[in-house]
PDB file of C-alpha atoms in Angstrom:
ATOM      1  CA  MET A  23     -35.220 -45.038  -8.846  1.00 85.00           C
ATOM      2  CA  THR A  24     -32.944 -46.477 -11.513  1.00 92.00           C
ATOM      3  CA  LEU A  25     -29.250 -46.174 -12.211  1.00 92.00           C
ATOM      4  CA  ARG A  26     -30.248 -44.120 -15.256  1.00 93.00           C
ATOM      5  CA  HIS A  27     -31.859 -41.510 -12.986  1.00 94.00           C
ATOM      6  CA  PHE A  28     -28.719 -41.282 -10.873  1.00 94.00           C
ATOM      7  CA  LYS A  29     -26.440 -40.926 -13.915  1.00 94.00           C
ATOM      8  CA  ILE A  30     -28.598 -38.115 -15.269  1.00 94.00           C
ATOM      9  CA  PHE A  31     -28.658 -36.412 -11.867  1.00 93.00           C
ATOM     10  CA  VAL A  32     -24.843 -36.598 -11.508  1.00 94.00           C
ATOM     11  CA  SER A  33     -24.354 -35.237 -15.022  1.00 94.00           C
ATOM     12  CA  VAL A  34     -26.640 -32.274 -14.290  1.00 94.00           C
ATOM     13  CA  CYS A  35     -24.704 -31.645 -11.041  1.00 94.00           C
ATOM     14  CA  ASP A  36     -21.363 -31.824 -12.829  1.00 93.00           C
ATOM     15  CA  ASN A  37     -22.497 -29.387 -15.499  1.00 92.00           C
ATOM     16  CA  MET A  38     -25.037 -27.362 -13.499  1.00 92.00           C
ATOM     17  CA  ASN A  39     -26.887 -26.994 -16.753  1.00 92.00           C
ATOM     18  CA  MET A  40     -29.649 -29.156 -18.245  1.00 91.00           C
ATOM     19  CA  THR A  41     -28.608 -28.488 -21.826  1.00 92.00           C
ATOM     20  CA  ALA A  42     -24.963 -29.347 -21.192  1.00 93.00           C
ATOM     21  CA  ALA A  43     -25.993 -32.528 -19.365  1.00 92.00           C
ATOM     22  CA  ALA A  44     -28.225 -33.515 -22.279  1.00 92.00           C
ATOM     23  CA  GLU A  45     -25.345 -33.013 -24.725  1.00 93.00           C
ATOM     24  CA  ALA A  46     -22.962 -35.005 -22.526  1.00 92.00           C
ATOM     25  CA  LEU A  47     -25.397 -37.922 -22.301  1.00 92.00           C
ATOM     26  CA  PHE A  48     -26.628 -37.664 -25.910  1.00 94.00           C
ATOM     27  CA  MET A  49     -30.194 -37.194 -24.695  1.00 94.00           C
ATOM     28  CA  SER A  50     -32.889 -34.616 -25.236  1.00 94.00           C
ATOM     29  CA  GLN A  51     -33.223 -31.789 -22.730  1.00 92.00           C
ATOM     30  CA  SER A  52     -36.831 -32.790 -22.090  1.00 93.00           C
ATOM     31  CA  ALA A  53     -35.710 -36.301 -21.085  1.00 94.00           C
ATOM     32  CA  ILE A  54     -33.176 -34.793 -18.665  1.00 92.00           C
ATOM     33  CA  SER A  55     -35.792 -32.490 -17.140  1.00 93.00           C
ATOM     34  CA  GLN A  56     -38.270 -35.348 -16.802  1.00 95.00           C
ATOM     35  CA  ALA A  57     -35.737 -37.554 -15.000  1.00 93.00           C
ATOM     36  CA  ILE A  58     -34.920 -34.778 -12.512  1.00 93.00           C
ATOM     37  CA  ALA A  59     -38.618 -34.135 -11.940  1.00 94.00           C
ATOM     38  CA  GLU A  60     -39.162 -37.859 -11.279  1.00 95.00           C
ATOM     39  CA  LEU A  61     -36.324 -37.857  -8.741  1.00 93.00           C
ATOM     40  CA  GLU A  62     -37.740 -34.826  -6.942  1.00 93.00           C
ATOM     41  CA  LYS A  63     -41.197 -36.369  -6.881  1.00 94.00           C
ATOM     42  CA  HIS A  64     -39.932 -39.746  -5.682  1.00 94.00           C
ATOM     43  CA  TYR A  65     -37.879 -38.292  -2.810  1.00 93.00           C
ATOM     44  CA  ASP A  66     -40.367 -35.476  -2.135  1.00 94.00           C
ATOM     45  CA  ASN A  67     -37.520 -32.945  -2.063  1.00 93.00           C
ATOM     46  CA  ARG A  68     -36.360 -30.158  -4.315  1.00 93.00           C
ATOM     47  CA  LEU A  69     -32.898 -31.096  -5.565  1.00 94.00           C
ATOM     48  CA  PHE A  70     -32.163 -27.826  -7.367  1.00 92.00           C
ATOM     49  CA  GLU A  71     -33.057 -24.189  -6.911  1.00 92.00           C
ATOM     50  CA  ARG A  72     -33.746 -22.546 -10.248  1.00 87.00           C
ATOM     51  CA  LEU A  73     -32.785 -18.876  -9.953  1.00 88.00           C
ATOM     52  CA  SER A  74     -32.338 -16.500 -12.907  1.00 83.00           C
ATOM     53  CA  ARG A  75     -32.137 -19.473 -15.266  1.00 81.00           C
ATOM     54  CA  LYS A  76     -29.288 -20.975 -13.240  1.00 87.00           C
ATOM     55  CA  LEU A  77     -29.252 -24.183 -11.197  1.00 91.00           C
ATOM     56  CA  TYR A  78     -28.099 -24.408  -7.590  1.00 92.00           C
ATOM     57  CA  LEU A  79     -27.959 -27.623  -5.538  1.00 93.00           C
ATOM     58  CA  THR A  80     -30.150 -27.687  -2.457  1.00 94.00           C
ATOM     59  CA  HIS A  81     -29.061 -29.401   0.767  1.00 94.00           C
ATOM     60  CA  ALA A  82     -31.123 -32.433  -0.266  1.00 94.00           C
ATOM     61  CA  GLY A  83     -29.431 -32.366  -3.669  1.00 92.00           C
ATOM     62  CA  GLU A  84     -25.977 -32.369  -2.077  1.00 93.00           C
ATOM     63  CA  ARG A  85     -26.898 -35.390   0.053  1.00 93.00           C
ATOM     64  CA  LEU A  86     -28.311 -37.280  -2.916  1.00 95.00           C
ATOM     65  CA  LEU A  87     -25.255 -36.454  -5.051  1.00 94.00           C
ATOM     66  CA  SER A  88     -22.970 -38.260  -2.611  1.00 92.00           C
ATOM     67  CA  TYR A  89     -25.188 -41.361  -2.656  1.00 93.00           C
ATOM     68  CA  ALA A  90     -25.653 -41.209  -6.433  1.00 94.00           C
ATOM     69  CA  ARG A  91     -21.919 -41.094  -7.111  1.00 94.00           C
ATOM     70  CA  HIS A  92     -21.414 -44.155  -4.937  1.00 92.00           C
ATOM     71  CA  MET A  93     -24.296 -46.014  -6.568  1.00 92.00           C
ATOM     72  CA  ILE A  94     -22.731 -45.386  -9.961  1.00 93.00           C
ATOM     73  CA  GLY A  95     -19.267 -46.214  -8.659  1.00 90.00           C
ATOM     74  CA  MET A  96     -20.469 -49.439  -7.047  1.00 91.00           C
ATOM     75  CA  ASN A  97     -22.146 -50.457 -10.291  1.00 91.00           C
ATOM     76  CA  GLU A  98     -18.915 -49.793 -12.186  1.00 89.00           C
ATOM     77  CA  ASP A  99     -16.993 -51.783  -9.573  1.00 87.00           C
ATOM     78  CA  ILE A 100     -19.381 -54.708 -10.051  1.00 87.00           C
ATOM     79  CA  GLU A 101     -18.891 -54.539 -13.803  1.00 84.00           C
ATOM     80  CA  LYS A 102     -15.115 -54.412 -13.385  1.00 80.00           C
ATOM     81  CA  ALA A 103     -15.083 -57.243 -10.867  1.00 77.00           C
ATOM     82  CA  MET A 104     -17.141 -59.500 -13.106  1.00 77.00           C
ATOM     83  CA  LYS A 105     -15.088 -58.696 -16.196  1.00 72.00           C
ATOM     84  CA  THR A 106     -11.733 -59.110 -14.514  1.00 67.00           C
ATOM     85  CA  LEU A 107     -12.410 -62.482 -12.932  1.00 60.00           C
ATOM     86  CA  GLN A 108      -9.825 -64.913 -14.299  1.00 54.00           C
ATOM     87  CA  GLU A 109      -8.055 -61.912 -15.836  1.00 63.00           C
ATOM     88  CA  SER A 110      -5.012 -59.941 -14.806  1.00 71.00           C
ATOM     89  CA  GLY A 111      -6.870 -56.818 -13.659  1.00 80.00           C
ATOM     90  CA  SER A 112      -5.735 -53.216 -13.411  1.00 87.00           C
ATOM     91  CA  ILE A 113      -5.038 -50.589 -10.765  1.00 94.00           C
ATOM     92  CA  ARG A 114      -5.449 -46.832 -11.069  1.00 96.00           C
ATOM     93  CA  LEU A 115      -2.819 -45.524  -8.676  1.00 97.00           C
ATOM     94  CA  GLY A 116      -2.534 -42.031  -7.299  1.00 97.00           C
ATOM     95  CA  ALA A 117       0.564 -40.498  -5.735  1.00 96.00           C
ATOM     96  CA  SER A 118       1.407 -37.142  -4.275  1.00 93.00           C
ATOM     97  CA  VAL A 119       4.522 -35.560  -5.729  1.00 91.00           C
ATOM     98  CA  THR A 120       7.255 -36.579  -3.276  1.00 91.00           C
ATOM     99  CA  ILE A 121       6.055 -40.176  -3.173  1.00 94.00           C
ATOM    100  CA  GLY A 122       5.631 -40.251  -6.937  1.00 93.00           C
ATOM    101  CA  ALA A 123       9.224 -39.177  -7.470  1.00 90.00           C
ATOM    102  CA  ASN A 124      11.001 -41.061  -4.692  1.00 90.00           C
ATOM    103  CA  VAL A 125       8.966 -44.075  -3.551  1.00 93.00           C
ATOM    104  CA  LEU A 126       6.406 -45.200  -6.117  1.00 95.00           C
ATOM    105  CA  PRO A 127       8.739 -46.236  -8.983  1.00 94.00           C
ATOM    106  CA  LYS A 128      10.432 -48.885  -6.820  1.00 93.00           C
ATOM    107  CA  LEU A 129       7.073 -50.072  -5.454  1.00 95.00           C
ATOM    108  CA  VAL A 130       5.527 -50.452  -8.909  1.00 95.00           C
ATOM    109  CA  SER A 131       8.649 -52.145 -10.258  1.00 95.00           C
ATOM    110  CA  ASP A 132       8.605 -54.721  -7.458  1.00 94.00           C
ATOM    111  CA  TYR A 133       4.858 -55.229  -7.806  1.00 95.00           C
ATOM    112  CA  LYS A 134       5.167 -55.856 -11.550  1.00 93.00           C
ATOM    113  CA  LYS A 135       7.738 -58.603 -10.938  1.00 93.00           C
ATOM    114  CA  SER A 136       5.071 -60.773  -9.308  1.00 89.00           C
ATOM    115  CA  ASN A 137       2.109 -59.314 -11.240  1.00 89.00           C
ATOM    116  CA  PRO A 138       3.481 -58.755 -14.753  1.00 90.00           C
ATOM    117  CA  LYS A 139       0.088 -58.744 -16.460  1.00 86.00           C
ATOM    118  CA  THR A 140      -1.597 -56.253 -14.157  1.00 90.00           C
ATOM    119  CA  LYS A 141      -2.119 -52.916 -15.865  1.00 90.00           C
ATOM    120  CA  ILE A 142      -0.935 -49.967 -13.755  1.00 94.00           C
ATOM    121  CA  GLU A 143      -2.063 -46.394 -14.422  1.00 95.00           C
ATOM    122  CA  VAL A 144      -0.488 -43.642 -12.299  1.00 97.00           C
ATOM    123  CA  PHE A 145      -1.734 -40.106 -11.685  1.00 96.00           C
ATOM    124  CA  GLU A 146       0.580 -37.783  -9.744  1.00 95.00           C
ATOM    125  CA  SER A 147      -0.565 -34.560  -8.090  1.00 93.00           C
ATOM    126  CA  ASN A 148      -0.902 -33.005  -4.644  1.00 93.00           C
ATOM    127  CA  THR A 149      -2.818 -34.659  -1.814  1.00 93.00           C
ATOM    128  CA  GLU A 150      -5.885 -32.445  -2.226  1.00 93.00           C
ATOM    129  CA  GLN A 151      -6.322 -33.363  -5.887  1.00 94.00           C
ATOM    130  CA  ILE A 152      -5.646 -37.042  -5.246  1.00 96.00           C
ATOM    131  CA  GLU A 153      -8.360 -37.035  -2.585  1.00 96.00           C
ATOM    132  CA  SER A 154     -10.808 -35.489  -5.037  1.00 95.00           C
ATOM    133  CA  ARG A 155     -10.026 -38.197  -7.601  1.00 96.00           C
ATOM    134  CA  ILE A 156     -10.681 -40.944  -5.052  1.00 96.00           C
ATOM    135  CA  LEU A 157     -14.021 -39.382  -4.112  1.00 95.00           C
ATOM    136  CA  HIS A 158     -14.972 -39.232  -7.809  1.00 93.00           C
ATOM    137  CA  ASP A 159     -13.804 -42.829  -8.424  1.00 93.00           C
ATOM    138  CA  GLN A 160     -11.055 -41.732 -10.793  1.00 95.00           C
ATOM    139  CA  THR A 161      -8.335 -43.358  -8.668  1.00 96.00           C
ATOM    140  CA  ASP A 162      -8.515 -46.732  -6.908  1.00 96.00           C
ATOM    141  CA  VAL A 163      -5.669 -46.592  -4.387  1.00 97.00           C
ATOM    142  CA  ALA A 164      -3.267 -43.756  -3.637  1.00 97.00           C
ATOM    143  CA  LEU A 165      -0.137 -42.986  -1.624  1.00 97.00           C
ATOM    144  CA  VAL A 166      -0.139 -39.469  -0.176  1.00 96.00           C
ATOM    145  CA  GLU A 167       1.971 -37.240   2.054  1.00 92.00           C
ATOM    146  CA  GLY A 168      -0.727 -34.945   3.394  1.00 89.00           C
ATOM    147  CA  GLU A 169      -3.861 -35.476   5.449  1.00 91.00           C
ATOM    148  CA  THR A 170      -7.162 -36.270   3.737  1.00 94.00           C
ATOM    149  CA  VAL A 171     -10.264 -34.554   5.118  1.00 93.00           C
ATOM    150  CA  SER A 172     -13.213 -36.604   3.849  1.00 95.00           C
ATOM    151  CA  PRO A 173     -14.704 -39.100   6.338  1.00 95.00           C
ATOM    152  CA  ASP A 174     -15.322 -41.382   3.349  1.00 96.00           C
ATOM    153  CA  ILE A 175     -11.610 -42.050   2.878  1.00 96.00           C
ATOM    154  CA  ILE A 176      -9.660 -44.735   4.742  1.00 96.00           C
ATOM    155  CA  SER A 177      -6.084 -43.689   5.538  1.00 96.00           C
ATOM    156  CA  VAL A 178      -3.418 -46.204   6.628  1.00 95.00           C
ATOM    157  CA  PRO A 179       0.136 -45.026   7.519  1.00 94.00           C
ATOM    158  CA  PHE A 180       2.861 -47.087   5.837  1.00 93.00           C
ATOM    159  CA  MET A 181       6.119 -45.116   5.878  1.00 92.00           C
ATOM    160  CA  GLU A 182       7.947 -42.503   7.976  1.00 93.00           C
ATOM    161  CA  ASP A 183       9.237 -39.353   6.309  1.00 93.00           C
ATOM    162  CA  GLU A 184      11.154 -36.289   7.434  1.00 95.00           C
ATOM    163  CA  LEU A 185      11.285 -32.813   5.930  1.00 95.00           C
ATOM    164  CA  ILE A 186      14.488 -30.822   6.142  1.00 96.00           C
ATOM    165  CA  LEU A 187      15.664 -27.261   5.499  1.00 97.00           C
ATOM    166  CA  ILE A 188      17.740 -26.784   2.350  1.00 97.00           C
ATOM    167  CA  CYS A 189      19.783 -23.857   1.074  1.00 97.00           C
ATOM    168  CA  SER A 190      22.417 -23.258  -1.589  1.00 96.00           C
ATOM    169  CA  SER A 191      26.091 -23.836  -0.892  1.00 94.00           C
ATOM    170  CA  LYS A 192      26.617 -20.045  -1.073  1.00 94.00           C
ATOM    171  CA  HIS A 193      23.780 -19.142   1.302  1.00 96.00           C
ATOM    172  CA  ARG A 194      24.577 -17.571   4.678  1.00 95.00           C
ATOM    173  CA  PHE A 195      23.232 -20.743   6.344  1.00 97.00           C
ATOM    174  CA  ALA A 196      25.702 -22.978   4.491  1.00 95.00           C
ATOM    175  CA  ASP A 197      28.554 -22.671   7.022  1.00 93.00           C
ATOM    176  CA  LEU A 198      26.332 -22.952  10.103  1.00 95.00           C
ATOM    177  CA  ALA A 199      25.971 -26.295  11.885  1.00 93.00           C
ATOM    178  CA  VAL A 200      22.547 -25.425  13.305  1.00 96.00           C
ATOM    179  CA  ILE A 201      20.100 -22.693  12.280  1.00 96.00           C
ATOM    180  CA  GLU A 202      18.351 -20.624  14.933  1.00 96.00           C
ATOM    181  CA  ALA A 203      14.598 -20.851  14.313  1.00 96.00           C
ATOM    182  CA  HIS A 204      14.018 -17.079  14.297  1.00 95.00           C
ATOM    183  CA  GLU A 205      16.472 -16.711  11.401  1.00 96.00           C
ATOM    184  CA  LEU A 206      13.933 -18.374   9.109  1.00 96.00           C
ATOM    185  CA  GLU A 207      11.688 -15.313   9.335  1.00 95.00           C
ATOM    186  CA  LYS A 208      14.308 -13.248   7.483  1.00 95.00           C
ATOM    187  CA  GLU A 209      14.394 -15.552   4.457  1.00 96.00           C
ATOM    188  CA  ASP A 210      12.420 -16.006   1.255  1.00 96.00           C
ATOM    189  CA  PHE A 211      10.844 -19.450   0.965  1.00 96.00           C
ATOM    190  CA  ILE A 212      10.458 -21.433  -2.242  1.00 96.00           C
ATOM    191  CA  ILE A 213       7.632 -23.792  -1.489  1.00 94.00           C
ATOM    192  CA  ARG A 214       4.960 -26.109  -2.880  1.00 92.00           C
ATOM    193  CA  GLU A 215       1.438 -25.040  -3.785  1.00 92.00           C
ATOM    194  CA  LYS A 216      -1.540 -25.120  -1.417  1.00 90.00           C
ATOM    195  CA  GLY A 217      -3.009 -28.611  -1.289  1.00 89.00           C
ATOM    196  CA  SER A 218       0.466 -30.130  -1.058  1.00 91.00           C
ATOM    197  CA  GLY A 219       1.165 -32.364   1.932  1.00 89.00           C
ATOM    198  CA  THR A 220       4.739 -31.064   2.106  1.00 92.00           C
ATOM    199  CA  ARG A 221       3.564 -27.472   2.371  1.00 93.00           C
ATOM    200  CA  LYS A 222       0.901 -28.335   4.945  1.00 93.00           C
ATOM    201  CA  THR A 223       3.412 -30.130   7.177  1.00 93.00           C
ATOM    202  CA  ALA A 224       5.848 -27.214   6.975  1.00 94.00           C
ATOM    203  CA  GLU A 225       3.115 -24.663   7.682  1.00 94.00           C
ATOM    204  CA  ASP A 226       1.772 -26.591  10.662  1.00 94.00           C
ATOM    205  CA  VAL A 227       5.160 -27.096  12.327  1.00 95.00           C
ATOM    206  CA  LEU A 228       6.212 -23.460  11.820  1.00 95.00           C
ATOM    207  CA  ALA A 229       2.876 -22.316  13.226  1.00 95.00           C
ATOM    208  CA  VAL A 230       3.340 -24.456  16.339  1.00 95.00           C
ATOM    209  CA  HIS A 231       6.623 -22.602  16.933  1.00 95.00           C
ATOM    210  CA  ASN A 232       4.982 -19.220  16.240  1.00 95.00           C
ATOM    211  CA  LEU A 233       7.234 -18.576  13.260  1.00 95.00           C
ATOM    212  CA  SER A 234       6.118 -16.429  10.361  1.00 93.00           C
ATOM    213  CA  TRP A 235       7.433 -17.008   6.843  1.00 92.00           C
ATOM    214  CA  ARG A 236       7.026 -15.552   3.383  1.00 93.00           C
ATOM    215  CA  ALA A 237       6.771 -17.372   0.075  1.00 93.00           C
ATOM    216  CA  SER A 238       8.697 -15.766  -2.767  1.00 94.00           C
ATOM    217  CA  TRP A 239       8.089 -18.642  -5.186  1.00 95.00           C
ATOM    218  CA  THR A 240       5.303 -21.206  -5.271  1.00 95.00           C
ATOM    219  CA  CYS A 241       5.481 -24.244  -7.549  1.00 91.00           C
ATOM    220  CA  ASN A 242       4.033 -27.729  -7.920  1.00 87.00           C
ATOM    221  CA  ASN A 243       7.157 -29.864  -8.219  1.00 88.00           C
ATOM    222  CA  ALA A 244      10.329 -30.600  -6.271  1.00 91.00           C
ATOM    223  CA  ASP A 245      12.722 -30.192  -9.214  1.00 92.00           C
ATOM    224  CA  THR A 246      11.890 -26.503  -9.619  1.00 95.00           C
ATOM    225  CA  ILE A 247      12.286 -25.963  -5.891  1.00 95.00           C
ATOM    226  CA  LYS A 248      15.720 -27.608  -5.849  1.00 95.00           C
ATOM    227  CA  MET A 249      16.996 -25.639  -8.841  1.00 96.00           C
ATOM    228  CA  ALA A 250      15.737 -22.319  -7.482  1.00 96.00           C
ATOM    229  CA  VAL A 251      17.261 -22.976  -4.070  1.00 97.00           C
ATOM    230  CA  ALA A 252      20.563 -24.028  -5.673  1.00 96.00           C
ATOM    231  CA  GLU A 253      20.622 -20.694  -7.511  1.00 96.00           C
ATOM    232  CA  GLY A 254      20.339 -18.866  -4.189  1.00 95.00           C
ATOM    233  CA  LEU A 255      16.818 -17.559  -4.771  1.00 96.00           C
ATOM    234  CA  GLY A 256      15.561 -18.702  -1.373  1.00 96.00           C
ATOM    235  CA  ILE A 257      15.402 -21.588   1.070  1.00 97.00           C
ATOM    236  CA  SER A 258      12.920 -24.430   1.281  1.00 97.00           C
ATOM    237  CA  ILE A 259      11.571 -27.202   3.478  1.00 96.00           C
ATOM    238  CA  ILE A 260      11.369 -30.435   1.536  1.00 95.00           C
ATOM    239  CA  SER A 261      11.420 -34.194   1.989  1.00 94.00           C
ATOM    240  CA  LYS A 262      14.871 -35.494   2.862  1.00 94.00           C
ATOM    241  CA  ARG A 263      14.288 -38.277   0.323  1.00 92.00           C
ATOM    242  CA  ALA A 264      13.984 -35.748  -2.473  1.00 93.00           C
ATOM    243  CA  VAL A 265      17.424 -34.140  -2.088  1.00 95.00           C
ATOM    244  CA  THR A 266      19.782 -37.045  -1.333  1.00 93.00           C
ATOM    245  CA  ASN A 267      21.718 -36.752  -4.596  1.00 93.00           C
ATOM    246  CA  GLU A 268      21.858 -32.951  -4.588  1.00 95.00           C
ATOM    247  CA  VAL A 269      23.218 -32.847  -1.030  1.00 95.00           C
ATOM    248  CA  ARG A 270      25.773 -35.552  -1.809  1.00 95.00           C
ATOM    249  CA  SER A 271      27.002 -33.619  -4.857  1.00 95.00           C
ATOM    250  CA  GLY A 272      27.253 -30.342  -2.957  1.00 94.00           C
ATOM    251  CA  MET A 273      24.579 -28.652  -5.045  1.00 95.00           C
ATOM    252  CA  LEU A 274      22.439 -28.147  -1.910  1.00 96.00           C
ATOM    253  CA  CYS A 275      23.072 -27.970   1.817  1.00 97.00           C
ATOM    254  CA  MET A 276      20.817 -29.723   4.319  1.00 96.00           C
ATOM    255  CA  LYS A 277      20.505 -27.911   7.660  1.00 96.00           C
ATOM    256  CA  GLU A 278      19.162 -28.665  11.122  1.00 95.00           C
ATOM    257  CA  ILE A 279      16.871 -26.088  12.729  1.00 96.00           C
ATOM    258  CA  LYS A 280      17.381 -25.731  16.465  1.00 96.00           C
ATOM    259  CA  GLY A 281      14.469 -27.237  18.373  1.00 95.00           C
ATOM    260  CA  ILE A 282      12.387 -28.058  15.281  1.00 96.00           C
ATOM    261  CA  ARG A 283      11.760 -31.312  13.426  1.00 95.00           C
ATOM    262  CA  PHE A 284       9.392 -31.842  10.516  1.00 95.00           C
ATOM    263  CA  GLU A 285       8.134 -35.433  10.752  1.00 93.00           C
ATOM    264  CA  ARG A 286       5.185 -37.066   9.024  1.00 93.00           C
ATOM    265  CA  LYS A 287       3.852 -40.380   7.756  1.00 93.00           C
ATOM    266  CA  PHE A 288       3.073 -41.390   4.206  1.00 95.00           C
ATOM    267  CA  LYS A 289      -0.409 -42.936   3.912  1.00 95.00           C
ATOM    268  CA  ILE A 290      -2.196 -45.494   1.765  1.00 97.00           C
ATOM    269  CA  VAL A 291      -5.659 -44.098   1.023  1.00 97.00           C
ATOM    270  CA  PHE A 292      -8.798 -45.425  -0.669  1.00 97.00           C
ATOM    271  CA  HIS A 293     -12.557 -44.939  -0.491  1.00 96.00           C
ATOM    272  CA  LYS A 294     -14.284 -46.758   2.345  1.00 95.00           C
ATOM    273  CA  ASN A 295     -16.816 -48.217  -0.113  1.00 93.00           C
ATOM    274  CA  LYS A 296     -14.226 -49.172  -2.712  1.00 93.00           C
ATOM    275  CA  TYR A 297     -14.348 -52.748  -3.918  1.00 89.00           C
ATOM    276  CA  LEU A 298     -10.722 -53.837  -3.630  1.00 92.00           C
ATOM    277  CA  THR A 299      -9.726 -56.409  -6.218  1.00 89.00           C
ATOM    278  CA  GLU A 300      -7.085 -59.012  -5.410  1.00 88.00           C
ATOM    279  CA  GLN A 301      -4.591 -56.959  -7.397  1.00 90.00           C
ATOM    280  CA  MET A 302      -5.312 -53.867  -5.299  1.00 93.00           C
ATOM    281  CA  LYS A 303      -5.057 -55.858  -2.074  1.00 94.00           C
ATOM    282  CA  ASP A 304      -1.707 -57.245  -3.177  1.00 93.00           C
ATOM    283  CA  PHE A 305      -0.396 -53.746  -3.878  1.00 95.00           C
ATOM    284  CA  ILE A 306      -1.598 -52.456  -0.499  1.00 95.00           C
ATOM    285  CA  LYS A 307       0.053 -55.423   1.196  1.00 94.00           C
ATOM    286  CA  LEU A 308       3.328 -54.714  -0.615  1.00 94.00           C
ATOM    287  CA  CYS A 309       3.265 -51.094   0.578  1.00 92.00           C
ATOM    288  CA  SER A 310       2.562 -52.192   4.138  1.00 87.00           C
ATOM    289  CA  GLU A 311       5.428 -54.645   4.399  1.00 82.00           C
ATOM    290  CA  GLY A 312       7.797 -51.899   5.503  1.00 61.00           C
ATOM    291  CA  GLN A 313      10.815 -52.717   3.340  1.00 55.00           C
ATOM    292  CA  TYR A 314      10.658 -49.383   1.512  1.00 50.00           C
ATOM    293  CA  CYS A 315      11.254 -47.133   4.510  1.00 47.00           C
TER     294      CYS A 315
END
């Protein structure tokens, strides 16, 4: 089977429609159908179920899709590696939100001092979306707060982080030195969206202590959380790094919860089959040196 067959197969999987795949690849529908038929004949497996004029991946199709994506990705990596020899190179970085706001700018700035010609592209989102981008070869290396689930991703801890409880200066918690854990169950929480590493850490720790909680506001960035909490609309659990200035100014109060700590590690993540260029290795090394903790 050729790389052409795999590209056609992936396009059909992404679109789940022969016509749409043909349009995306600027090919005829008959050529698309023929390529899929050749794949099914070669591997002696049905790759799609065709029910009511709709396509559904079979188990064999799902297995082949994983291999096909990596074949295409490896080919692209080869092309990149050959083209970037003797050149400055580029890195497509991913970062989950807390890291993107509080850690990555300093890292990239320091990296650019010794690699001024390397092109850096950054995509910021939650851990779940960053993981998906790595699996689809849309991101080379990423720094995330949460846990990745795919066995195809290598995860290397590089920095300690702590989450803390925040409230407004007018909240009933503001004058208390320590908050009793059960008091949290009476409060409205302003918290990150599902897929966020910050939310997952908070959920897991509260669950360990058998504490229930209710979300009154869900959002995908720390700035909204801080403003809403400052206005007295609820409390939140957020990275200590993200609220240093607001606590110092008195806009927010940082509180200890009796018997509970929210600790985690930031991770460097990349695909296990990823070809790491020298530029990528240098960036990973910089992250691992520990001076940014």
